[in-house]
PDB file of C-alpha atoms and ligand atoms in Angstrom:
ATOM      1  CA  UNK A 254     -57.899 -71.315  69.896  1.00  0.00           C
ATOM      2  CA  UNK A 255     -54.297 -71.187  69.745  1.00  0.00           C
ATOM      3  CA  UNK A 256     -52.703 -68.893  66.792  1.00  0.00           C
ATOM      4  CA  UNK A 257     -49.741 -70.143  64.833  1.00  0.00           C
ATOM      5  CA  UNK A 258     -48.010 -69.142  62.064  1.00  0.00           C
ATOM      6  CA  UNK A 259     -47.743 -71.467  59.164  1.00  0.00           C
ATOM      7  CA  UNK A 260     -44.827 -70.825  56.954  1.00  0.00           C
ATOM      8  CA  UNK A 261     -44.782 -72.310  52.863  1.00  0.00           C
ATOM      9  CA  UNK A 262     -42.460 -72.242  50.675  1.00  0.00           C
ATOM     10  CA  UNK A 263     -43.333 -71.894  47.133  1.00  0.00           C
ATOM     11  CA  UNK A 264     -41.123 -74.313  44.312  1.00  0.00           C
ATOM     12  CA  UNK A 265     -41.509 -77.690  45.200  1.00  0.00           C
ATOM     13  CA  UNK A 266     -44.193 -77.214  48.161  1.00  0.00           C
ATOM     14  CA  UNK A 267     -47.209 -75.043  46.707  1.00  0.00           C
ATOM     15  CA  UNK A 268     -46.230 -75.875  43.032  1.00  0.00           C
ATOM     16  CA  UNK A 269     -43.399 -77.292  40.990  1.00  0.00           C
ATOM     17  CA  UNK A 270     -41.877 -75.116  39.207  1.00  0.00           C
ATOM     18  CA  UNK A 271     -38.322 -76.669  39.376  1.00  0.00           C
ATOM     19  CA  UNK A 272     -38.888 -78.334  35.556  1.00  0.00           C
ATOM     20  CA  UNK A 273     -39.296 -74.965  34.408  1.00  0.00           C
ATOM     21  CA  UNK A 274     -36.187 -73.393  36.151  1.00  0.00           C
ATOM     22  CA  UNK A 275     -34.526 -76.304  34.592  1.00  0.00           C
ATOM     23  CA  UNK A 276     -35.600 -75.930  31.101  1.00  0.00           C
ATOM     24  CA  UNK A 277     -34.140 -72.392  31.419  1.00  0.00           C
ATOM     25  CA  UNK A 278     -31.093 -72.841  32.774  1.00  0.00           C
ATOM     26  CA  UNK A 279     -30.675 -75.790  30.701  1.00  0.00           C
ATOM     27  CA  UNK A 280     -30.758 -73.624  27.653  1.00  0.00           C
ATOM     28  CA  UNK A 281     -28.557 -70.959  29.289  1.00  0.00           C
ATOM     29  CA  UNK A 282     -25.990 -73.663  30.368  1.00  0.00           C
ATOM     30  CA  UNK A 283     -25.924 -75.196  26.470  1.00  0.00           C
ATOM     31  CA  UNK A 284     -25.642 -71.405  24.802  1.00  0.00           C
ATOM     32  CA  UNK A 285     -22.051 -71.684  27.022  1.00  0.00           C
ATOM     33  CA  UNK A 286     -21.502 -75.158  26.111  1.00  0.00           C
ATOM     34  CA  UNK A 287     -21.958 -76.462  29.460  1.00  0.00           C
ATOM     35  CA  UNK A 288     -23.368 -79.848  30.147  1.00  0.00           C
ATOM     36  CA  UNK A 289     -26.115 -79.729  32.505  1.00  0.00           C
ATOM     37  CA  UNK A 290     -28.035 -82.768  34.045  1.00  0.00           C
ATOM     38  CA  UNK A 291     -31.374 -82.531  36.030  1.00  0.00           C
ATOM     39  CA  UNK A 292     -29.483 -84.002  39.032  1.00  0.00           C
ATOM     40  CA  UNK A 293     -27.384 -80.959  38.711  1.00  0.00           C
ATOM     41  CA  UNK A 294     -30.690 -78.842  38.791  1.00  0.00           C
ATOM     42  CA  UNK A 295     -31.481 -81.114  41.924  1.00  0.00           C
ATOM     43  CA  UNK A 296     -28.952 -79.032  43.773  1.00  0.00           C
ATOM     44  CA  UNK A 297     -30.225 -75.590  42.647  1.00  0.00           C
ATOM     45  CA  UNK A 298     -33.681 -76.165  44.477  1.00  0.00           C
ATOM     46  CA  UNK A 299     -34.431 -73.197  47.129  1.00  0.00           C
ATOM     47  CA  UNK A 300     -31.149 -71.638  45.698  1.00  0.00           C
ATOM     48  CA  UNK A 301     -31.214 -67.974  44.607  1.00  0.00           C
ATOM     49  CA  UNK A 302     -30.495 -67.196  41.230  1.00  0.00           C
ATOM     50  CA  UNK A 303     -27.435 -65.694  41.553  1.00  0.00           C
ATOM     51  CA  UNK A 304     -25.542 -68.317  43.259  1.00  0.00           C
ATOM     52  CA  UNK A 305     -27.237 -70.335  40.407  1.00  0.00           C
ATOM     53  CA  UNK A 306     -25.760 -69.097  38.010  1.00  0.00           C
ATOM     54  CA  UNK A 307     -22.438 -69.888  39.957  1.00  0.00           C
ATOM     55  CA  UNK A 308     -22.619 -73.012  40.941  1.00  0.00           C
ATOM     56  CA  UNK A 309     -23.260 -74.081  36.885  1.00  0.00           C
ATOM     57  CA  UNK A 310     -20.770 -71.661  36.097  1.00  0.00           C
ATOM     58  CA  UNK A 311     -18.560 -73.407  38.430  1.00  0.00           C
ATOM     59  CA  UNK A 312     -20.061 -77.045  37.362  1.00  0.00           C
ATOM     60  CA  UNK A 313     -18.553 -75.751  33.905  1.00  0.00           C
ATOM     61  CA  UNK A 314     -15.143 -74.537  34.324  1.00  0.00           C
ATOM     62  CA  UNK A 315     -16.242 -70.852  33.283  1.00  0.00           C
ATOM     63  CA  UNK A 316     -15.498 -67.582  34.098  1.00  0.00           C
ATOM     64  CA  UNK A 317     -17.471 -64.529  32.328  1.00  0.00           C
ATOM     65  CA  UNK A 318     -17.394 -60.779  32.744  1.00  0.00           C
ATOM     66  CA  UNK A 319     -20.007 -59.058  35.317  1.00  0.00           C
ATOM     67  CA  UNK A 320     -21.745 -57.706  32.253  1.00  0.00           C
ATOM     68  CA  UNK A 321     -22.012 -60.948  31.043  1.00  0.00           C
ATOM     69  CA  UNK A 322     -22.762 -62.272  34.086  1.00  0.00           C
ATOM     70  CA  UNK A 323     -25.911 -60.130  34.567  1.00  0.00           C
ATOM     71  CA  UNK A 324     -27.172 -60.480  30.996  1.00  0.00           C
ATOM     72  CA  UNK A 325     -27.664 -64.246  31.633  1.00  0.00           C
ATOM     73  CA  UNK A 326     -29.338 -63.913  34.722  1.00  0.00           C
ATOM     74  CA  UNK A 327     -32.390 -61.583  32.475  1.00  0.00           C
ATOM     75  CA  UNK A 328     -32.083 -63.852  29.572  1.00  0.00           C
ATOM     76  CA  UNK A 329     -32.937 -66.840  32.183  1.00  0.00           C
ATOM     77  CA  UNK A 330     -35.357 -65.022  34.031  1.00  0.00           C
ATOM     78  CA  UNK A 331     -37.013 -63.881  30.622  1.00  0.00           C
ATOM     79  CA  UNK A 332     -37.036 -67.581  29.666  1.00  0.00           C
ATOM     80  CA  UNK A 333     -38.570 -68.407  33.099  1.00  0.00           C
ATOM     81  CA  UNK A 334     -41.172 -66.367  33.174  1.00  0.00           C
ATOM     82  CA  UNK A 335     -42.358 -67.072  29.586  1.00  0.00           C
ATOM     83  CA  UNK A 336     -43.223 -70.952  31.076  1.00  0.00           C
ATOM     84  CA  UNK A 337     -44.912 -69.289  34.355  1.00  0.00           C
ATOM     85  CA  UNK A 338     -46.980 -67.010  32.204  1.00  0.00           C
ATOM     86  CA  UNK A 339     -48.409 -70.147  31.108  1.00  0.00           C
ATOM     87  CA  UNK A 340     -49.056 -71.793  34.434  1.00  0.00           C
ATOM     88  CA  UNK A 341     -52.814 -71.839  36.223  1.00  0.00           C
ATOM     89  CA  UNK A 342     -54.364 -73.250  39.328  1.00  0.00           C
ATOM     90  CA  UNK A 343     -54.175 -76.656  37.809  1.00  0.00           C
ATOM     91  CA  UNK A 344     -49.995 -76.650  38.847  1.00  0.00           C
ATOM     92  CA  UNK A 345     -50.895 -76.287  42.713  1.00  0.00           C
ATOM     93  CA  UNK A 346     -49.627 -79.514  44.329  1.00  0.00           C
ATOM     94  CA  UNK A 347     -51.828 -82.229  45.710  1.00  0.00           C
ATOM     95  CA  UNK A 348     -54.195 -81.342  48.729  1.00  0.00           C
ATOM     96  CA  UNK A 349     -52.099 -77.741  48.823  1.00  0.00           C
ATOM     97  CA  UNK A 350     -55.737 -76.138  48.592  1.00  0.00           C
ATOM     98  CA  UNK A 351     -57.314 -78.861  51.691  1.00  0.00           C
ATOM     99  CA  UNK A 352     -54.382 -77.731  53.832  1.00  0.00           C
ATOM    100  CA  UNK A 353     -54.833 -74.089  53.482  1.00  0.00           C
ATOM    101  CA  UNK A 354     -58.797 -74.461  53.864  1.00  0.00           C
ATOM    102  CA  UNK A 355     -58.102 -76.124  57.063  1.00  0.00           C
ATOM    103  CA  UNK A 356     -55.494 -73.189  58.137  1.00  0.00           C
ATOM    104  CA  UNK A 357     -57.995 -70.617  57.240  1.00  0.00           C
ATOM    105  CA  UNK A 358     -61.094 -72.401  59.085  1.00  0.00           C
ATOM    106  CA  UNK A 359     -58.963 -72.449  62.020  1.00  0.00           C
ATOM    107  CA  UNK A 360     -57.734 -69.113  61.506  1.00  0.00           C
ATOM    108  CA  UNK A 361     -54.145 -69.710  61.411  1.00  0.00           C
ATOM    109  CA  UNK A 362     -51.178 -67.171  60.433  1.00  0.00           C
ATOM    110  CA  UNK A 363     -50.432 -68.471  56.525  1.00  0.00           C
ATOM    111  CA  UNK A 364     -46.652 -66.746  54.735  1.00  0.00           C
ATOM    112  CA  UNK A 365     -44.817 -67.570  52.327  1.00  0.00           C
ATOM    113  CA  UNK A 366     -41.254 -68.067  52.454  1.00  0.00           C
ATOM    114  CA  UNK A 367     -39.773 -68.363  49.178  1.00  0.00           C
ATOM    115  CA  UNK A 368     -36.083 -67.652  47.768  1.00  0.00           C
ATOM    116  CA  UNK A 369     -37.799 -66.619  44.184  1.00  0.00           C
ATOM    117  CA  UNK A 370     -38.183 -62.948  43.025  1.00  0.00           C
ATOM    118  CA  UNK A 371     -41.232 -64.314  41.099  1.00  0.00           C
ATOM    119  CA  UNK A 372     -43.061 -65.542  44.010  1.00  0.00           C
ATOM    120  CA  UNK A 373     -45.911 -63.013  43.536  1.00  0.00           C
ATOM    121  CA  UNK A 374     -46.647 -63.370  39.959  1.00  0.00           C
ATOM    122  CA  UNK A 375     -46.967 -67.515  40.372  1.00  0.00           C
ATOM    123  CA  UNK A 376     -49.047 -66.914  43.524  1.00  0.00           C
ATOM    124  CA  UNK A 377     -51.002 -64.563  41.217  1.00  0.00           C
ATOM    125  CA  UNK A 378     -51.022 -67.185  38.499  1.00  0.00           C
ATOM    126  CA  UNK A 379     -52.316 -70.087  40.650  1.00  0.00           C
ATOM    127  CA  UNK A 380     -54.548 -67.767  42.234  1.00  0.00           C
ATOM    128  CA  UNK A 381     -53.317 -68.321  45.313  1.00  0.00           C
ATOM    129  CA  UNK A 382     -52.086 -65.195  46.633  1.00  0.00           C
ATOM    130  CA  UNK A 383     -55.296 -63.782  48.195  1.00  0.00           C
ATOM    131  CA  UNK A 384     -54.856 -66.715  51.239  1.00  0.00           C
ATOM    132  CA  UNK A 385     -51.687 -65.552  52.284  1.00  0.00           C
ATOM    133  CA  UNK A 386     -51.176 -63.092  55.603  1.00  0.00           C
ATOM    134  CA  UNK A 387     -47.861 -62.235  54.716  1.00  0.00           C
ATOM    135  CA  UNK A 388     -45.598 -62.657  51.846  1.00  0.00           C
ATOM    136  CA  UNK A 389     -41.169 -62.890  52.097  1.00  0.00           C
ATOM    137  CA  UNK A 390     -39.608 -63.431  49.198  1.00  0.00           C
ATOM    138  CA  UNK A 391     -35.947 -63.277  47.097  1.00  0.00           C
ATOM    139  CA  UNK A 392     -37.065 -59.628  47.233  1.00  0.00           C
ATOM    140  CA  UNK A 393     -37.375 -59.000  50.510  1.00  0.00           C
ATOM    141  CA  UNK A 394     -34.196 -60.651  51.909  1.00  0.00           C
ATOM    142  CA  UNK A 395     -30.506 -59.480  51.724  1.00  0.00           C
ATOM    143  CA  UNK A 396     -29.295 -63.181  53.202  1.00  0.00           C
ATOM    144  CA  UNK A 397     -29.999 -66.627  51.182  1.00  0.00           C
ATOM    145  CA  UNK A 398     -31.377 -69.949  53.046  1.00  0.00           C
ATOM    146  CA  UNK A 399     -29.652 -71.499  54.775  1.00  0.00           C
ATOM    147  CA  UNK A 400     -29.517 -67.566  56.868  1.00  0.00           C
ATOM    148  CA  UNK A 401     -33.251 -67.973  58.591  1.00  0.00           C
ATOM    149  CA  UNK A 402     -34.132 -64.017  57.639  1.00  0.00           C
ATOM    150  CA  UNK A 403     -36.847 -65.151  55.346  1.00  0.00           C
ATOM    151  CA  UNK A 404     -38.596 -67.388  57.784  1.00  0.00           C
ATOM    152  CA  UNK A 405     -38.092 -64.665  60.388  1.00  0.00           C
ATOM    153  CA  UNK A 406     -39.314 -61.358  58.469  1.00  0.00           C
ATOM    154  CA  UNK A 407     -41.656 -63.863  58.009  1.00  0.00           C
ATOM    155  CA  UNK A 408     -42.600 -64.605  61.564  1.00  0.00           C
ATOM    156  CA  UNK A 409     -42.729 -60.899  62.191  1.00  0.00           C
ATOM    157  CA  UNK A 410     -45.178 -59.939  59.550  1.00  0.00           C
ATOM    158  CA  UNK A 411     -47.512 -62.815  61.271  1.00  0.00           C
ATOM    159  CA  UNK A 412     -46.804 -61.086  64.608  1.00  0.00           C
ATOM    160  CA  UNK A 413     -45.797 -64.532  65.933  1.00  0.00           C
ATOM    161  CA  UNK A 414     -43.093 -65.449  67.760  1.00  0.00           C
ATOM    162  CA  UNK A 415     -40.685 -67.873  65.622  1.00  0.00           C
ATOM    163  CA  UNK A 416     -41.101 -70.659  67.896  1.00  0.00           C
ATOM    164  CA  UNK A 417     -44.964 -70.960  67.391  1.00  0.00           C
ATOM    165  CA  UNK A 418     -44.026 -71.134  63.655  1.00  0.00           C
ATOM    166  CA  UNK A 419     -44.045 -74.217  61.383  1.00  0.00           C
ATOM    167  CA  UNK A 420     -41.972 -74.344  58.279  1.00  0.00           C
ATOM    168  CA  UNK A 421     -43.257 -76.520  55.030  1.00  0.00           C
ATOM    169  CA  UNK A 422     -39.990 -76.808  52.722  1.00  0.00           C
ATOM    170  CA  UNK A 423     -38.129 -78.837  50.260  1.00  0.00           C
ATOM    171  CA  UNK A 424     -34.921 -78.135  50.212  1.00  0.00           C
ATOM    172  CA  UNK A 425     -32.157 -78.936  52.245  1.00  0.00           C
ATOM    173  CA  UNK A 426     -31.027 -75.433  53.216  1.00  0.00           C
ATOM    174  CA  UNK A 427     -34.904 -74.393  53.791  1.00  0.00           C
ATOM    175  CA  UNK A 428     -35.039 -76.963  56.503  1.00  0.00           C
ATOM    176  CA  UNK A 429     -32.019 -76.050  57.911  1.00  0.00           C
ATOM    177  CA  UNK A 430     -33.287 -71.924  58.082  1.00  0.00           C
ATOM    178  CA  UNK A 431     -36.354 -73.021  59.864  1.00  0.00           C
ATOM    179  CA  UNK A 432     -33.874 -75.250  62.204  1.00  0.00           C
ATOM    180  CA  UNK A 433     -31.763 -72.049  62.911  1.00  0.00           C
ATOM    181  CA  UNK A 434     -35.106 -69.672  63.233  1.00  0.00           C
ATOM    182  CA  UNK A 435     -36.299 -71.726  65.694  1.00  0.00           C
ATOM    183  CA  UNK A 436     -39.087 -72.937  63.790  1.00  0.00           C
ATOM    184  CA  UNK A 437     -40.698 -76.481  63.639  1.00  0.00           C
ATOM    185  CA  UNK A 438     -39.758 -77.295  60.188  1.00  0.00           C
ATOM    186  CA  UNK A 439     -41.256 -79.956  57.972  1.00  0.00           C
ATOM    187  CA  UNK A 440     -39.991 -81.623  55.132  1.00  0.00           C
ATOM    188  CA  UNK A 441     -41.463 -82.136  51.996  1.00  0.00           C
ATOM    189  CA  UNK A 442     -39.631 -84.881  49.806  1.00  0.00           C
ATOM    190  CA  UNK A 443     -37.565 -87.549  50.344  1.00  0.00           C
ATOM    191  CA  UNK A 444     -36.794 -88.238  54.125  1.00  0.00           C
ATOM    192  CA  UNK A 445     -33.191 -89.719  53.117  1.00  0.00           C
ATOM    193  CA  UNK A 446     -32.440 -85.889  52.129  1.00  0.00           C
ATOM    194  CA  UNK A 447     -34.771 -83.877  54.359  1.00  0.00           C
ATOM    195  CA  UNK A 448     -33.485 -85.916  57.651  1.00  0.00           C
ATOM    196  CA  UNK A 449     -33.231 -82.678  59.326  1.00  0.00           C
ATOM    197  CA  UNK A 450     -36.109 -81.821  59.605  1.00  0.00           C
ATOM    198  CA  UNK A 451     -39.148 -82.328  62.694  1.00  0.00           C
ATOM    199  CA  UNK A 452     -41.288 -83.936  60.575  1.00  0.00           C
ATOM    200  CA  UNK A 453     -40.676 -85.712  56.874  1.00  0.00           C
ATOM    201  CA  UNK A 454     -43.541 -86.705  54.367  1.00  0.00           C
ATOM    202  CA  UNK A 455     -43.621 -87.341  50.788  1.00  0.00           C
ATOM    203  CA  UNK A 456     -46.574 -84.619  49.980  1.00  0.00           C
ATOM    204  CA  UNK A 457     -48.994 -83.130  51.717  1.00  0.00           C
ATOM    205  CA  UNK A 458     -51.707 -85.823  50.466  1.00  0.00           C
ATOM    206  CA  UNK A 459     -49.614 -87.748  53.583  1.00  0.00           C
ATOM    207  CA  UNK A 460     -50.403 -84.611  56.231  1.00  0.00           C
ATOM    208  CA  UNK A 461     -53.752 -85.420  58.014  1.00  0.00           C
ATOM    209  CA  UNK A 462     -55.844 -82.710  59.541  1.00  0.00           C
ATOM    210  CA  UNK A 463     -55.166 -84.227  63.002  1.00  0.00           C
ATOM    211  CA  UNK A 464     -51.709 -83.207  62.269  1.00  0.00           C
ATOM    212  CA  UNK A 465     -52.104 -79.816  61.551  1.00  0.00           C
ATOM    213  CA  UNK A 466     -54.826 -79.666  64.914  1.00  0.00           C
ATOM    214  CA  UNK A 467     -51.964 -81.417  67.129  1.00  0.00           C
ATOM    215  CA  UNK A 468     -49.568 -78.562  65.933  1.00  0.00           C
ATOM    216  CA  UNK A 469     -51.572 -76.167  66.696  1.00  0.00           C
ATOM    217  CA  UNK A 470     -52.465 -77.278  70.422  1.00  0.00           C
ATOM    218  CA  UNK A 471     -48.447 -77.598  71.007  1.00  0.00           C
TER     219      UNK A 471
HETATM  220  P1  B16 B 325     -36.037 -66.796  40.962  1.00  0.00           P
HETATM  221  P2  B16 B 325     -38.245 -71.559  46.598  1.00  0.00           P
HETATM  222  C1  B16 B 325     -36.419 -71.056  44.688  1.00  0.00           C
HETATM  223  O1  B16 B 325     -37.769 -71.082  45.125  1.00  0.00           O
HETATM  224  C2  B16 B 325     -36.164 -72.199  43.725  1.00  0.00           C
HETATM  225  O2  B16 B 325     -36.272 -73.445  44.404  1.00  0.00           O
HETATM  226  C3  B16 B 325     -34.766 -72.088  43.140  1.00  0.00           C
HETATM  227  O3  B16 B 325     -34.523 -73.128  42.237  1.00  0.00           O
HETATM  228  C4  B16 B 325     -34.628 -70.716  42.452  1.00  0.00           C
HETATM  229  O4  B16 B 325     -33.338 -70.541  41.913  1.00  0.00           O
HETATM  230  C5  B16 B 325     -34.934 -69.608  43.469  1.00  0.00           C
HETATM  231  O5  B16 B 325     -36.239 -69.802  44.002  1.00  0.00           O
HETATM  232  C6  B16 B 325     -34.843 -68.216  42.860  1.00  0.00           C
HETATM  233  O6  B16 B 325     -35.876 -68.068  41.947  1.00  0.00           O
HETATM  234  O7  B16 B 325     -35.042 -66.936  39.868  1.00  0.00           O
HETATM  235  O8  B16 B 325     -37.471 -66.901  40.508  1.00  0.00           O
HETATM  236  O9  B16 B 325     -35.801 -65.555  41.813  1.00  0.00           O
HETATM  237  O10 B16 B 325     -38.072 -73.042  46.634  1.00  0.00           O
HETATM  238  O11 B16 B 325     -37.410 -70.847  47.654  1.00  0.00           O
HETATM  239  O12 B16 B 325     -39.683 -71.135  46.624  1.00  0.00           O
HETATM  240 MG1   MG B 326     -38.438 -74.993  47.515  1.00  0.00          MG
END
C-alpha cells in the first residue's frame, strides 16, 4: 500500500485551544489598557507568539521596551499554560481519534505541524503524542507560516517527499505553507476563509474514510 505522510496541525485541528490563548492575552492586553475582542484573537490563530504580541501591540497604539516586551510574552505563556495544565483527552476534537485509527491501520506517516512551543506538553496532555511519527513545532522552526519550513522539516522527518504529503490546518497562513510546500492542504473551518485550500470541511466528523483511502491511492 501506498505510504503518505499526513501532516496536523495542533490549535484548532487536534484540539481548541484558541479560547485559552485568548483568555491570556485578553488579560495581558487589559493590564496595558488595550481593548481586545475575540475577532481580534480570530486573527492570531496559527500565529507565533511573538508576532502576537505585535499585532495587539500594534491593535493598541503601544510601544514598550524589549525588556518589557519579553516579560509579557512569560507572563502570557505562564497564564497559558496554567489553562493547558488543566486540559485532558476529553478536549481532542470530534472524530480526531477515528481519523488517526484509520492512518495508523493503514500505516500512514502521521506529524504534527504546529506554530506553538507547547505543542508537546498538550499532545502529552491529551495523550496523544505516542501516535505521532514525527513532531515540528514553534521550536523547531526559525521561519513562521506562511514560510512552509514546518510542513517541510516535517516531510523530511516522515522521509516523504512533500508532494505525497497532506496538510490538515486552520488557519489561513497554514494553508497557504502547505500551498507553497507543495503539499495537498486541507482546510479545517469555514470554506469562505480557507478558500485556498484543496479540500475545505467544517470538522473532521465531515472527512469519510473513503476520503482518506482515495488520498492515499493518488
Ligand atoms: P505558543 P497552531 C498556534 O498553534 C496558535 O494557533 C496561535 O494562536 C499561537 O499564537 C501559536 O500557536 C504559538 O503558540 O504561544 O504556545 O508558542 O495552530 O500552529 O498549532
Ligand atoms: Mg491552527
Amino acid at each position: 500500500m501506498n505510504k503518505k505522510g499526513f501532516i496536523f496541525d495542533l490549535d484548532g485541528v487536534i484540539v481548541d485551544t484558541a479560547k485559552y490563548h485568548f483568555l491570556a492575552w485578553q488579560r495581558l492586553a487589559k493590564s496595558l489598557d488595550i481593548n481586545f475582542t475575540e475577532e481580534e484573537n480570530e486573527q492570531l490563530k496559527g500565529v507565533s507568539r511573538v508576532r502576537s504580541l505585535e499585532k495587539i501591540l500594534a491593535w493598541g497604539n503601544k510601544t514598550i521596551s524589549k525588556e518589557q516586551f519579553t516579560l509579557l510574552m512569560a507572563k502570557k505563556n505562564e497564564e497559558y499554560l496554567s489553562y493547558i495544565a488543566e486540559m485532558d483527552s476529553s478536549e481532542i476534537l470530534p472524530d480526531i481519534p477515528k481519523i488517526l485509527n484509520i492512518l495508523i491501520e493503514k500505516k500512514q506517516g502521521i506529524a504534527l505541524g504546529s506554530a506553538s512551543k507547547n505543542a508537546r506538553t498538550i499532545l502529552d496532555r491529551v495523550d496523544l503524542k505516542k501516535h505521532f511519527d514525527a513532531i515540528v513545532d514553534g521550536n523547531d522552526v526559525s521561519k513562521a507560516k506562511p514560510d512552509p519550513e514546518v510542513f517541510l522539516n516535517a516531510a523530511k522527518m516522515l522521509n516523504i517527499e512533500p508532494a505525497d504529503c497532506i496538510v490538515f490546518e486552520d488557519s489561513v497562513a497554514g494553508v497557504e505553507a502547505a500551498n507553497t510546500a507543495n503539499m495537498i492542504s486541507i482546510g479545517i473551518g469555514n470554506s469562505n476563509v480557507l478558500g485556498q485550500a484543496d479540500f475545505v470541511f467544517r470538522d473532521f466528523t465531515e472527512i469519510s474514510e473513503e476520503f482518506i483511502t482515495n488520498l492515499i491511492k493518488k
